[in-house]
C-alpha cells in the first residue's frame, strides 16, 4: 500500500492498516486552517454554534445577506455528522452519505456548486466480481442474488409498513407535513418497532424475518422497544411509499469526492465574503441572553462572544450538556435527556478481494457488524466495503476498543475476506454527537418535536434532528439552517436598512 497522502488530519476518526496498526485522526478536506480568524471584542449580528450542514448553511446565508457572523465549532473540521476522509485521494464517508434529487435542499446546493455531475452509484450491485449476497441464517450461510435479496426485503417491507391497506399513504399523506393527520401520528408514534414486529412476525418467512430484521436493526440502531415505528413510516412516505424508491433515494447515490467537498464549498463561499469570523476547536459551555444580547462562553475560559442573535445547531443528544440562562423550557431539556436512540456503528474496510466488489452480506442477529456491501474500488485496486452494526445487547461494537474484534466482524461476512485497511468514526463515543442520525423514541414526535423547534428569546435552533422534511438526513439539516437564517434576516433587516439609510444621509 502507498503511504497516506492528501489533506491534513483531523483529530476525529480512526484508521487501521497492516503496516501502521490503529491510528487516531483522519485526513479530510473539512479541516480548517487557520483554526480561527477572530476579531476581538466585536458584537456580531449572529453567532452560529456548530459547523455541520445546518450551521454552515445558516452562516453562509446570513453573511450573503450582509450580516457579520461568528461561527463557533468544537471540532477542528466542518461537517458535523456528515464528513469524509480522503485517503490516498479516495473518500470514505464517516457519517451521512447518500443524496438524491428528491431531496430538494441538498440538490439545490449541488446545483449551486455545479456538483450534480459528481454522483456515483453505491452500493455496487451487479458489477465486476459478479452479484453475490450471503445471509447467515441459523448458523448456515445462504447464497442468493441481489435481485433475490431485493425481492425478499421488499416483500417483508410491505407486510411491515402496510398498516392501512394503502402502504402508509393514508397515515402520512403529506410527507413534509406529518402533523397533517394528527390521528395517525398519535397512533403510530406510540408504537415501537418491537410492537409492530409482533403484529406481523407470523406473516414473515424465516428468511424474510432474518434479513428484514437485520435491515431494520441498522436503520434505527437501537433496542427494538426503544425505537419509534412512526419514524420508519415517515422515511417510507418521504421515499415515495415503495421499496425501489426507498433504496434509490436513501441508499444509492453518493458524491465522488465525498461530503466534505460539498461542505467545503459552502464554508468557502461564506468565508470569501469577509463577513465570516470563525473559531474551530472551540467548545462552548454557556449561552446567556441579557438585554437582548446573547453571550457565549467557553469552559474554563474568560473569553465571551456576543451577538444580537444566536443559532444553536448542536445535536439533540448534546443539547442538555449546555447551560442556558434563562434556562431552556422543560420540554427541550427533557427531550435531550431522553435522547434519540440511534447508536449505529459504521465502518469501512479495504479488502484485497476484487471478487467482492458486488458483495452484499448479512450477519444477524449475532454479528457485531450486521450488514456490508461493496462500495467501490480503491486506488490500490482493492475492494471498498462499508458495513453497519446495530446496538443490540451483546453485539454492540466500539471498533477502536479492540481492532482484532472489528477485523473479525468483517471476516465473519465471508471466510475468504482479506482485510487491508479499516476506517471509521465512532459516533457512540463522540462527545459532540452522542449517537448517529436521529431516530426518536415512541411518543417523542408528538410530545417534544414542536418544542424543540421553538426559539428561546434571541436563540434559534436548527438541526437535522428536528427539521420538518428529511429529518435525520443531510437535506433536513440544510432545510433547517436555511429556515432559521431567513427568520433572523426578517427580524434584523429593518434595523440593517435603517442603519444603512442613516449612513447614506450623513454622506
CSV table of C-alpha atoms in Angstrom, one decimal:
chain,number,residue,atom,x,y,z
A,1,UNK,CA,0.0,0.0,0.0
A,2,UNK,CA,1.2,3.5,-0.7
A,3,UNK,CA,1.8,6.0,2.1
A,4,UNK,CA,-1.2,8.1,3.1
A,5,UNK,CA,-1.2,11.5,1.4
A,6,UNK,CA,-3.7,14.3,0.9
A,7,UNK,CA,-5.3,16.7,3.2
A,8,UNK,CA,-4.1,17.4,6.8
A,9,UNK,CA,-5.6,15.2,9.5
A,10,UNK,CA,-8.5,16.0,11.8
A,11,UNK,CA,-8.4,14.7,15.3
A,12,UNK,CA,-11.6,12.8,14.5
A,13,UNK,CA,-11.8,9.2,13.3
A,14,UNK,CA,-9.6,6.1,13.2
A,15,UNK,CA,-7.7,4.1,10.7
A,16,UNK,CA,-6.1,0.7,10.9
A,17,UNK,CA,-3.6,-0.7,8.4
A,18,UNK,CA,-1.4,-3.7,8.5
A,19,UNK,CA,1.7,-1.5,8.3
A,20,UNK,CA,0.9,1.1,10.9
A,21,UNK,CA,-1.7,-0.5,13.2
A,22,UNK,CA,-4.5,1.6,14.7
A,23,UNK,CA,-4.1,5.3,14.4
A,24,UNK,CA,-6.3,8.2,15.6
A,25,UNK,CA,-7.1,11.0,13.3
A,26,UNK,CA,-8.0,11.0,9.6
A,27,UNK,CA,-7.2,13.3,6.7
A,28,UNK,CA,-10.1,15.4,5.4
A,29,UNK,CA,-10.9,18.3,3.1
A,30,UNK,CA,-13.0,19.6,6.0
A,31,UNK,CA,-10.1,20.5,8.3
A,32,UNK,CA,-10.0,24.3,8.7
A,33,UNK,CA,-6.6,26.0,8.8
A,34,UNK,CA,-6.0,28.5,10.3
A,35,UNK,CA,-8.4,27.4,13.0
A,36,UNK,CA,-9.5,31.0,13.8
A,37,UNK,CA,-9.8,34.4,12.3
A,38,UNK,CA,-11.5,36.0,15.4
A,39,UNK,CA,-11.9,39.8,15.8
A,40,UNK,CA,-11.6,40.5,19.5
A,41,UNK,CA,-14.3,42.4,21.3
A,42,UNK,CA,-16.8,42.5,18.4
A,43,UNK,CA,-20.5,42.2,18.8
A,44,UNK,CA,-21.8,40.2,15.9
A,45,UNK,CA,-25.2,40.2,14.2
A,46,UNK,CA,-25.3,36.5,14.7
A,47,UNK,CA,-23.3,33.7,16.3
A,48,UNK,CA,-23.8,30.2,14.9
A,49,UNK,CA,-22.8,27.3,17.1
A,50,UNK,CA,-21.8,24.2,15.2
A,51,UNK,CA,-20.4,23.8,11.7
A,52,UNK,CA,-22.4,20.9,10.4
A,53,UNK,CA,-24.6,21.4,7.4
A,54,UNK,CA,-27.2,23.3,9.4
A,55,UNK,CA,-24.6,25.7,10.8
A,56,UNK,CA,-22.8,26.1,7.5
A,57,UNK,CA,-26.0,26.9,5.6
A,58,UNK,CA,-27.2,29.4,8.2
A,59,UNK,CA,-23.7,31.1,8.3
A,60,UNK,CA,-23.5,31.4,4.5
A,61,UNK,CA,-27.0,32.7,4.0
A,62,UNK,CA,-26.6,35.3,6.8
A,63,UNK,CA,-23.2,36.6,5.5
A,64,UNK,CA,-24.6,36.8,2.0
A,65,UNK,CA,-27.5,38.8,3.3
A,66,UNK,CA,-24.9,41.3,4.7
A,67,UNK,CA,-24.6,40.3,8.3
A,68,UNK,CA,-21.5,39.9,10.4
A,69,UNK,CA,-21.4,36.3,11.7
A,70,UNK,CA,-19.3,34.3,14.1
A,71,UNK,CA,-19.2,30.5,13.5
A,72,UNK,CA,-18.0,28.5,16.6
A,73,UNK,CA,-17.2,24.8,16.3
A,74,UNK,CA,-16.0,22.4,18.9
A,75,UNK,CA,-14.3,20.2,16.3
A,76,UNK,CA,-11.3,21.1,14.1
A,77,UNK,CA,-13.3,20.5,11.0
A,78,UNK,CA,-16.6,21.3,9.3
A,79,UNK,CA,-19.4,18.8,8.5
A,80,UNK,CA,-20.6,17.6,11.9
A,81,UNK,CA,-22.1,14.1,11.5
A,82,UNK,CA,-21.5,14.2,7.7
A,83,UNK,CA,-17.8,14.2,6.8
A,84,UNK,CA,-15.5,12.2,4.6
A,85,UNK,CA,-11.8,11.2,5.0
A,86,UNK,CA,-9.8,11.4,1.8
A,87,UNK,CA,-7.2,8.7,2.0
A,88,UNK,CA,-4.8,8.4,-1.0
A,89,UNK,CA,-7.4,10.6,-2.9
A,90,UNK,CA,-10.2,8.2,-2.1
A,91,UNK,CA,-13.2,9.3,0.1
A,92,UNK,CA,-14.5,7.3,2.9
A,93,UNK,CA,-17.8,8.6,4.2
A,94,UNK,CA,-17.8,8.6,8.0
A,95,UNK,CA,-21.3,9.8,8.6
A,96,UNK,CA,-24.2,11.0,6.3
A,97,UNK,CA,-23.5,9.9,2.8
A,98,UNK,CA,-26.3,9.4,0.3
A,99,UNK,CA,-28.2,12.1,-1.7
A,100,UNK,CA,-30.9,12.3,-4.3
A,101,UNK,CA,-32.7,14.8,-6.5
A,102,UNK,CA,-35.9,14.1,-4.5
A,103,UNK,CA,-34.2,15.8,-1.6
A,104,UNK,CA,-34.8,19.4,-2.6
A,105,UNK,CA,-32.4,21.3,-0.3
A,106,UNK,CA,-29.2,19.3,-0.8
A,107,UNK,CA,-30.0,19.1,-4.5
A,108,UNK,CA,-30.2,22.9,-4.7
A,109,UNK,CA,-26.7,23.0,-3.1
A,110,UNK,CA,-25.3,20.6,-5.6
A,111,UNK,CA,-26.8,22.7,-8.4
A,112,UNK,CA,-25.4,25.8,-6.8
A,113,UNK,CA,-21.9,24.5,-6.8
A,114,UNK,CA,-22.1,22.6,-10.2
A,115,UNK,CA,-21.7,19.3,-8.4
A,116,UNK,CA,-24.7,17.4,-9.8
A,117,UNK,CA,-22.5,15.5,-12.2
A,118,UNK,CA,-20.4,14.2,-9.3
A,119,UNK,CA,-22.8,11.5,-8.3
A,120,UNK,CA,-21.8,7.9,-8.4
A,121,UNK,CA,-23.7,4.7,-7.6
A,122,UNK,CA,-23.4,3.0,-4.3
A,123,UNK,CA,-23.8,0.1,-3.4
A,124,UNK,CA,-22.1,-1.7,-6.3
A,125,UNK,CA,-24.7,-4.3,-7.4
A,126,UNK,CA,-24.1,-6.5,-10.5
A,127,UNK,CA,-20.7,-5.0,-11.4
A,128,UNK,CA,-17.3,-6.5,-11.6
A,129,UNK,CA,-16.9,-9.6,-9.4
A,130,UNK,CA,-20.4,-10.8,-10.0
A,131,UNK,CA,-23.5,-10.4,-7.9
A,132,UNK,CA,-23.3,-12.2,-4.6
A,133,UNK,CA,-25.3,-11.9,-1.4
A,134,UNK,CA,-24.6,-14.1,1.7
A,135,UNK,CA,-27.0,-14.4,4.6
A,136,UNK,CA,-26.3,-16.1,8.0
A,137,UNK,CA,-29.4,-18.0,9.0
A,138,UNK,CA,-29.5,-20.4,11.9
A,139,UNK,CA,-25.7,-21.0,11.7
A,140,UNK,CA,-25.8,-21.7,7.9
A,141,UNK,CA,-24.5,-19.4,5.1
A,142,UNK,CA,-27.1,-18.9,2.3
A,143,UNK,CA,-26.1,-17.6,-1.1
A,144,UNK,CA,-28.6,-15.5,-3.1
A,145,UNK,CA,-28.5,-12.9,-5.8
A,146,UNK,CA,-29.1,-9.2,-5.4
A,147,UNK,CA,-32.4,-9.5,-7.2
A,148,UNK,CA,-33.5,-12.2,-4.8
A,149,UNK,CA,-32.3,-10.1,-1.8
A,150,UNK,CA,-34.4,-7.1,-3.0
A,151,UNK,CA,-37.5,-9.3,-3.6
A,152,UNK,CA,-37.2,-10.7,0.0
A,153,UNK,CA,-36.7,-7.3,1.7
A,154,UNK,CA,-39.5,-5.7,-0.4
A,155,UNK,CA,-41.9,-8.5,0.5
A,156,UNK,CA,-41.2,-8.1,4.2
A,157,UNK,CA,-41.2,-4.3,4.0
A,158,UNK,CA,-44.7,-4.2,2.5
A,159,UNK,CA,-46.1,-6.5,5.2
A,160,UNK,CA,-44.4,-4.4,7.9
A,161,UNK,CA,-45.4,-1.0,6.7
A,162,UNK,CA,-48.9,-1.7,5.4
A,163,UNK,CA,-50.9,-0.6,8.5
A,164,UNK,CA,-53.8,1.0,6.4
A,165,UNK,CA,-54.1,-1.2,3.3
A,166,UNK,CA,-52.5,1.7,1.3
A,167,UNK,CA,-48.9,1.2,2.3
A,168,UNK,CA,-49.0,4.1,4.7
A,169,UNK,CA,-50.3,6.7,2.3
A,170,UNK,CA,-53.4,7.5,4.5
A,171,UNK,CA,-51.2,7.8,7.6
A,172,UNK,CA,-48.8,10.3,6.1
A,173,UNK,CA,-50.4,11.8,3.0
A,174,UNK,CA,-48.0,14.7,3.0
A,175,UNK,CA,-44.5,13.6,3.9
A,176,UNK,CA,-43.2,17.1,4.6
A,177,UNK,CA,-46.2,17.8,7.0
A,178,UNK,CA,-46.6,14.7,9.2
A,179,UNK,CA,-48.9,16.8,11.5
A,180,UNK,CA,-51.5,16.9,8.8
A,181,UNK,CA,-53.0,13.7,10.0
A,182,UNK,CA,-52.7,14.0,13.8
A,183,UNK,CA,-54.8,10.9,14.5
A,184,UNK,CA,-52.4,8.7,12.5
A,185,UNK,CA,-49.4,10.5,14.0
A,186,UNK,CA,-50.6,10.0,17.6
A,187,UNK,CA,-51.4,6.3,17.0
A,188,UNK,CA,-48.3,5.2,15.3
A,189,UNK,CA,-45.9,7.5,17.2
A,190,UNK,CA,-46.8,5.5,20.3
A,191,UNK,CA,-45.9,2.2,18.7
A,192,UNK,CA,-42.4,0.8,18.9
A,193,UNK,CA,-40.6,-1.2,16.2
A,194,UNK,CA,-41.0,-4.2,18.6
A,195,UNK,CA,-44.7,-3.6,18.8
A,196,UNK,CA,-45.1,-3.7,15.0
A,197,UNK,CA,-42.8,-6.7,14.6
A,198,UNK,CA,-45.1,-8.7,17.0
A,199,UNK,CA,-48.0,-7.8,14.8
A,200,UNK,CA,-46.5,-9.1,11.5
A,201,UNK,CA,-43.9,-11.6,12.6
A,202,UNK,CA,-46.1,-14.6,11.9
A,203,UNK,CA,-46.6,-13.4,8.3
A,204,UNK,CA,-42.9,-13.4,7.6
A,205,UNK,CA,-40.9,-16.5,6.4
A,206,UNK,CA,-37.8,-17.3,8.4
A,207,UNK,CA,-35.6,-15.9,5.7
A,208,UNK,CA,-37.7,-12.7,5.4
A,209,UNK,CA,-37.7,-12.2,9.1
A,210,UNK,CA,-33.9,-12.6,9.4
A,211,UNK,CA,-33.0,-10.4,6.5
A,212,UNK,CA,-35.6,-7.7,7.2
A,213,UNK,CA,-34.8,-7.5,10.9
A,214,UNK,CA,-31.1,-7.1,10.0
A,215,UNK,CA,-32.1,-4.3,7.6
A,216,UNK,CA,-34.2,-2.5,10.3
A,217,UNK,CA,-31.6,-3.0,13.0
A,218,UNK,CA,-29.1,-0.8,11.1
A,219,UNK,CA,-31.8,1.7,10.3
A,220,UNK,CA,-32.9,2.6,13.8
A,221,UNK,CA,-29.7,1.4,15.5
A,222,UNK,CA,-31.4,0.8,18.9
A,223,UNK,CA,-33.2,-1.7,21.0
A,224,UNK,CA,-36.5,-2.5,19.2
A,225,UNK,CA,-38.7,-1.5,22.0
A,226,UNK,CA,-37.0,1.9,22.2
A,227,UNK,CA,-37.3,2.9,18.6
A,228,UNK,CA,-40.5,4.6,17.2
A,229,UNK,CA,-42.3,2.8,14.4
A,230,UNK,CA,-43.6,6.2,13.2
A,231,UNK,CA,-40.0,7.1,12.2
A,232,UNK,CA,-40.0,4.3,9.7
A,233,UNK,CA,-43.4,5.3,8.3
A,234,UNK,CA,-42.0,8.8,7.9
A,235,UNK,CA,-39.0,7.6,6.0
A,236,UNK,CA,-41.2,5.4,3.8
A,237,UNK,CA,-43.5,8.3,2.9
A,238,UNK,CA,-40.6,10.6,2.1
A,239,UNK,CA,-39.3,7.9,-0.2
A,240,UNK,CA,-42.5,7.7,-2.2
A,241,UNK,CA,-44.2,4.8,-0.5
A,242,UNK,CA,-42.3,2.0,-2.3
A,243,UNK,CA,-39.2,-0.1,-1.8
A,244,UNK,CA,-37.4,0.6,-5.1
A,245,UNK,CA,-37.6,4.4,-4.4
A,246,UNK,CA,-36.7,3.8,-0.7
A,247,UNK,CA,-33.4,2.2,-1.8
A,248,UNK,CA,-32.8,4.7,-4.7
A,249,UNK,CA,-33.4,7.8,-2.7
A,250,UNK,CA,-31.9,6.7,0.6
A,251,UNK,CA,-29.0,4.4,-0.3
A,252,UNK,CA,-27.8,4.7,-3.8
A,253,UNK,CA,-26.1,8.0,-4.8
A,254,UNK,CA,-23.0,9.4,-3.1
A,255,UNK,CA,-20.6,12.2,-4.0
A,256,UNK,CA,-17.4,11.2,-5.9
A,257,UNK,CA,-15.2,13.5,-3.8
A,258,UNK,CA,-17.1,12.9,-0.6
A,259,UNK,CA,-19.4,15.0,1.6
A,260,UNK,CA,-16.5,17.2,2.9
A,261,UNK,CA,-16.0,18.5,-0.6
A,262,UNK,CA,-19.6,20.0,-0.6
A,263,UNK,CA,-19.3,21.2,3.0
A,264,UNK,CA,-16.1,22.9,2.0
A,265,UNK,CA,-17.8,24.8,-0.9
A,266,UNK,CA,-20.4,26.2,1.5
A,267,UNK,CA,-17.8,27.3,4.1
A,268,UNK,CA,-15.5,28.8,1.4
A,269,UNK,CA,-18.3,30.8,-0.1
A,270,UNK,CA,-19.2,32.2,3.3
A,271,UNK,CA,-15.6,32.9,4.2
A,272,UNK,CA,-14.9,34.7,0.9
A,273,UNK,CA,-17.4,37.4,1.8
A,274,UNK,CA,-15.1,38.8,4.5
A,275,UNK,CA,-18.0,38.9,6.9
A,276,UNK,CA,-17.5,35.5,8.5
A,277,UNK,CA,-15.4,35.2,11.6
A,278,UNK,CA,-14.8,31.7,12.9
A,279,UNK,CA,-13.1,29.7,15.6
A,280,UNK,CA,-12.6,25.9,15.5
A,281,UNK,CA,-11.6,23.7,18.4
A,282,UNK,CA,-13.9,26.0,20.4
A,283,UNK,CA,-16.3,24.0,22.5
A,284,UNK,CA,-18.8,26.2,24.4
A,285,UNK,CA,-20.4,25.7,27.8
A,286,UNK,CA,-22.8,28.6,28.4
A,287,UNK,CA,-25.3,30.6,26.4
A,288,UNK,CA,-26.8,33.7,28.2
A,289,UNK,CA,-29.2,36.3,27.0
A,290,UNK,CA,-29.0,39.7,28.7
A,291,UNK,CA,-30.7,42.9,27.5
A,292,UNK,CA,-31.3,41.5,24.0
A,293,UNK,CA,-27.7,40.5,23.5
A,294,UNK,CA,-26.7,36.8,23.5
A,295,UNK,CA,-23.4,35.9,25.2
A,296,UNK,CA,-21.5,32.7,24.7
A,297,UNK,CA,-18.7,31.5,26.9
A,298,UNK,CA,-16.2,28.6,26.8
A,299,UNK,CA,-15.5,26.1,29.6
A,300,UNK,CA,-12.6,27.4,31.9
A,301,UNK,CA,-12.1,30.4,29.6
A,302,UNK,CA,-12.7,34.1,30.3
A,303,UNK,CA,-13.4,34.9,26.7
A,304,UNK,CA,-17.1,35.8,25.9
A,305,UNK,CA,-18.6,36.2,22.4
A,306,UNK,CA,-21.6,38.5,21.9
A,307,UNK,CA,-24.3,38.8,19.2
A,308,UNK,CA,-27.8,40.1,18.6
A,309,UNK,CA,-29.0,36.6,17.6
A,310,UNK,CA,-27.7,33.1,18.0
A,311,UNK,CA,-28.2,29.8,16.1
A,312,UNK,CA,-27.7,26.7,18.1
A,313,UNK,CA,-27.2,23.6,15.9
A,314,UNK,CA,-25.8,21.1,18.4
A,315,UNK,CA,-27.4,17.6,18.1
A,316,UNK,CA,-30.4,16.7,20.2
A,317,UNK,CA,-28.4,14.3,22.4
A,318,UNK,CA,-25.9,17.0,23.3
A,319,UNK,CA,-28.2,20.0,23.9
A,320,UNK,CA,-28.7,19.3,27.6
A,321,UNK,CA,-25.0,19.5,28.2
A,322,UNK,CA,-25.1,23.3,27.5
A,323,UNK,CA,-26.1,25.7,30.2
A,324,UNK,CA,-28.7,28.3,29.2
A,325,UNK,CA,-29.7,31.5,31.0
A,326,UNK,CA,-32.6,32.0,31.1
A,327,UNK,CA,-33.0,28.1,31.3
A,328,UNK,CA,-34.4,26.2,28.4
A,329,UNK,CA,-38.0,25.3,28.5
A,330,UNK,CA,-38.5,22.0,30.3
A,331,UNK,CA,-39.7,20.1,27.2
A,332,UNK,CA,-36.5,20.9,25.3
A,333,UNK,CA,-34.3,19.8,28.2
A,334,UNK,CA,-36.2,16.6,28.8
A,335,UNK,CA,-36.2,15.7,25.1
A,336,UNK,CA,-32.4,16.0,25.1
A,337,UNK,CA,-32.0,14.0,28.3
A,338,UNK,CA,-34.3,11.3,26.8
A,339,UNK,CA,-32.2,11.5,23.7
A,340,UNK,CA,-32.8,9.9,20.3
A,341,UNK,CA,-31.8,6.2,20.3
A,342,UNK,CA,-29.7,5.6,17.2
A,343,UNK,CA,-26.3,4.2,18.1
A,344,UNK,CA,-25.5,2.6,14.7
A,345,UNK,CA,-21.8,1.8,14.1
A,346,UNK,CA,-20.4,2.5,10.6
A,347,UNK,CA,-17.1,1.0,9.5
A,348,UNK,CA,-15.2,0.9,6.1
A,349,UNK,CA,-12.8,-1.8,5.1
A,350,UNK,CA,-10.4,-2.0,2.2
A,351,UNK,CA,-10.1,-5.7,1.3
A,352,UNK,CA,-7.8,-7.4,-1.2
A,353,UNK,CA,-10.7,-9.3,-2.9
A,354,UNK,CA,-11.7,-7.9,-6.3
A,355,UNK,CA,-14.4,-10.5,-6.4
A,356,UNK,CA,-16.2,-8.8,-3.5
A,357,UNK,CA,-17.0,-5.6,-5.4
A,358,UNK,CA,-20.6,-6.6,-5.6
A,359,UNK,CA,-20.7,-8.4,-2.3
A,360,UNK,CA,-23.8,-7.9,0.0
A,361,UNK,CA,-23.7,-9.8,3.3
A,362,UNK,CA,-25.9,-10.1,6.3
A,363,UNK,CA,-24.8,-11.4,9.7
A,364,UNK,CA,-27.8,-11.0,12.0
A,365,UNK,CA,-28.5,-11.2,14.9
A,366,UNK,CA,-25.1,-12.4,16.2
A,367,UNK,CA,-22.7,-10.3,14.1
A,368,UNK,CA,-21.1,-7.2,15.7
A,369,UNK,CA,-21.4,-5.8,12.1
A,370,UNK,CA,-24.8,-6.6,10.7
A,371,UNK,CA,-24.6,-5.8,7.0
A,372,UNK,CA,-21.9,-4.9,4.5
A,373,UNK,CA,-21.8,-4.2,0.8
A,374,UNK,CA,-19.3,-3.3,-1.9
A,375,UNK,CA,-19.0,0.5,-2.3
A,376,UNK,CA,-16.2,1.0,-4.8
A,377,UNK,CA,-12.6,0.3,-5.8
A,378,UNK,CA,-9.7,1.9,-4.0
A,379,UNK,CA,-6.7,3.5,-5.9
A,380,UNK,CA,-4.7,0.3,-4.9
A,381,UNK,CA,-7.2,-1.8,-6.9
A,382,UNK,CA,-8.7,-3.3,-3.8
A,383,UNK,CA,-12.4,-3.5,-2.9
A,384,UNK,CA,-14.1,-0.9,-0.6
A,385,UNK,CA,-16.7,-2.3,1.7
A,386,UNK,CA,-18.9,-0.3,4.0
A,387,UNK,CA,-20.6,-2.0,7.0
A,388,UNK,CA,-23.1,-1.1,9.7
A,389,UNK,CA,-23.6,-2.6,13.1
A,390,UNK,CA,-26.6,-2.3,15.4
A,391,UNK,CA,-26.5,-1.6,19.1
A,392,UNK,CA,-28.4,-4.7,20.2
A,393,UNK,CA,-27.4,-6.1,23.6
A,394,UNK,CA,-24.3,-8.3,23.4
A,395,UNK,CA,-23.3,-7.3,19.9
A,396,UNK,CA,-22.6,-3.5,20.1
A,397,UNK,CA,-19.2,-2.7,18.7
A,398,UNK,CA,-16.8,0.1,19.7
A,399,UNK,CA,-14.4,-0.5,16.8
A,400,UNK,CA,-11.3,1.2,18.4
A,401,UNK,CA,-11.6,-0.8,21.6
A,402,UNK,CA,-10.3,-4.0,20.1
A,403,UNK,CA,-9.3,-3.8,16.4
A,404,UNK,CA,-9.0,-7.5,16.2
A,405,UNK,CA,-12.7,-7.9,17.1
A,406,UNK,CA,-13.5,-5.4,14.4
A,407,UNK,CA,-11.5,-7.2,11.8
A,408,UNK,CA,-13.2,-10.5,12.7
A,409,UNK,CA,-16.6,-8.8,12.4
A,410,UNK,CA,-15.7,-8.1,8.8
A,411,UNK,CA,-14.3,-11.5,8.2
A,412,UNK,CA,-17.4,-13.1,9.6
A,413,UNK,CA,-19.2,-11.9,6.4
A,414,UNK,CA,-17.1,-14.1,4.2
A,415,UNK,CA,-14.4,-16.6,5.1
A,416,UNK,CA,-12.1,-15.5,2.3
A,417,UNK,CA,-12.1,-11.8,3.2
A,418,UNK,CA,-8.5,-10.3,3.4
A,419,UNK,CA,-8.8,-7.0,5.3
A,420,UNK,CA,-6.1,-4.5,4.5
A,421,UNK,CA,-7.5,-1.3,6.0
A,422,UNK,CA,-10.3,-0.2,8.3
A,423,UNK,CA,-11.6,3.3,8.6
A,424,UNK,CA,-14.3,4.6,11.0
A,425,UNK,CA,-15.6,7.3,13.3
A,426,UNK,CA,-17.3,6.0,16.5
A,427,UNK,CA,-20.3,8.3,16.9
A,428,UNK,CA,-21.4,6.4,20.0
A,429,UNK,CA,-18.3,7.7,21.9
A,430,UNK,CA,-18.3,11.1,20.2
A,431,UNK,CA,-18.9,13.8,22.9
A,432,UNK,CA,-20.3,16.3,20.4
A,433,UNK,CA,-22.8,13.8,18.8
A,434,UNK,CA,-23.5,11.0,21.3
A,435,UNK,CA,-25.1,9.0,18.5
A,436,UNK,CA,-25.7,8.6,14.8
A,437,UNK,CA,-28.5,10.0,12.7
A,438,UNK,CA,-31.8,10.8,14.5
A,439,UNK,CA,-34.3,8.1,15.4
A,440,UNK,CA,-36.8,9.1,18.1
A,441,UNK,CA,-38.3,7.0,20.8
A,442,UNK,CA,-42.0,6.2,20.8
A,443,UNK,CA,-44.1,9.2,21.7
A,444,UNK,CA,-41.3,11.8,21.1
A,445,UNK,CA,-42.6,13.2,17.9
A,446,UNK,CA,-45.9,14.2,19.4
A,447,UNK,CA,-44.6,15.3,22.8
A,448,UNK,CA,-41.4,17.1,22.0
A,449,UNK,CA,-40.9,18.0,18.4
A,450,UNK,CA,-42.8,21.3,18.3
A,451,UNK,CA,-41.0,22.4,21.5
A,452,UNK,CA,-37.6,21.5,20.0
A,453,UNK,CA,-38.2,23.8,17.0
A,454,UNK,CA,-39.2,26.8,19.1
A,455,UNK,CA,-36.8,29.7,19.6
A,456,UNK,CA,-35.8,30.7,23.1
A,457,UNK,CA,-35.6,34.5,23.2
A,458,UNK,CA,-33.0,35.5,20.7
A,459,UNK,CA,-31.6,32.0,20.5
A,460,UNK,CA,-32.8,30.0,17.4
A,461,UNK,CA,-32.4,26.2,17.0
A,462,UNK,CA,-31.6,24.4,13.7
A,463,UNK,CA,-30.8,20.7,13.3
A,464,UNK,CA,-31.5,17.7,11.1
A,465,UNK,CA,-32.7,16.1,14.4
A,466,UNK,CA,-35.9,18.0,14.3
A,467,UNK,CA,-36.3,19.5,10.8
A,468,UNK,CA,-39.7,19.4,9.1
A,469,UNK,CA,-38.9,17.3,6.0
A,470,UNK,CA,-35.9,15.0,5.7
A,471,UNK,CA,-35.3,14.8,9.4
A,472,UNK,CA,-32.2,12.7,10.2
A,473,UNK,CA,-30.8,13.4,6.7
A,474,UNK,CA,-28.4,16.0,5.3
A,475,UNK,CA,-31.3,17.6,3.5
A,476,UNK,CA,-33.1,18.2,6.8
A,477,UNK,CA,-30.0,20.0,8.2
A,478,UNK,CA,-29.8,22.3,5.2
A,479,UNK,CA,-33.5,23.0,5.3
A,480,UNK,CA,-33.4,23.9,9.0
A,481,UNK,CA,-30.3,26.1,8.6
A,482,UNK,CA,-31.9,28.0,5.7
A,483,UNK,CA,-35.2,28.4,7.6
A,484,UNK,CA,-33.5,29.9,10.7
A,485,UNK,CA,-31.3,32.2,8.6
A,486,UNK,CA,-34.4,33.6,6.9
A,487,UNK,CA,-36.2,34.1,10.2
A,488,UNK,CA,-33.2,36.1,11.6
A,489,UNK,CA,-32.9,38.1,8.4
A,490,UNK,CA,-36.6,39.0,8.6
A,491,UNK,CA,-36.0,40.4,12.1
A,492,UNK,CA,-32.7,42.2,11.6
A,493,UNK,CA,-33.3,43.5,8.1
A,494,UNK,CA,-35.3,46.6,9.2
A,495,UNK,CA,-32.5,47.5,11.6
A,496,UNK,CA,-29.9,46.9,8.9
A,497,UNK,CA,-31.8,49.0,6.4
A,498,UNK,CA,-32.3,51.8,8.9
A,499,UNK,CA,-28.6,51.8,9.7
A,500,UNK,CA,-27.7,52.0,6.0
A,501,UNK,CA,-30.2,54.9,5.5
A,502,UNK,CA,-28.6,56.8,8.3
A,503,UNK,CA,-25.1,56.3,6.9
A,504,UNK,CA,-26.2,57.4,3.4
A,505,UNK,CA,-27.9,60.5,4.8
A,506,UNK,CA,-24.7,61.6,6.5
A,507,UNK,CA,-22.8,61.2,3.3
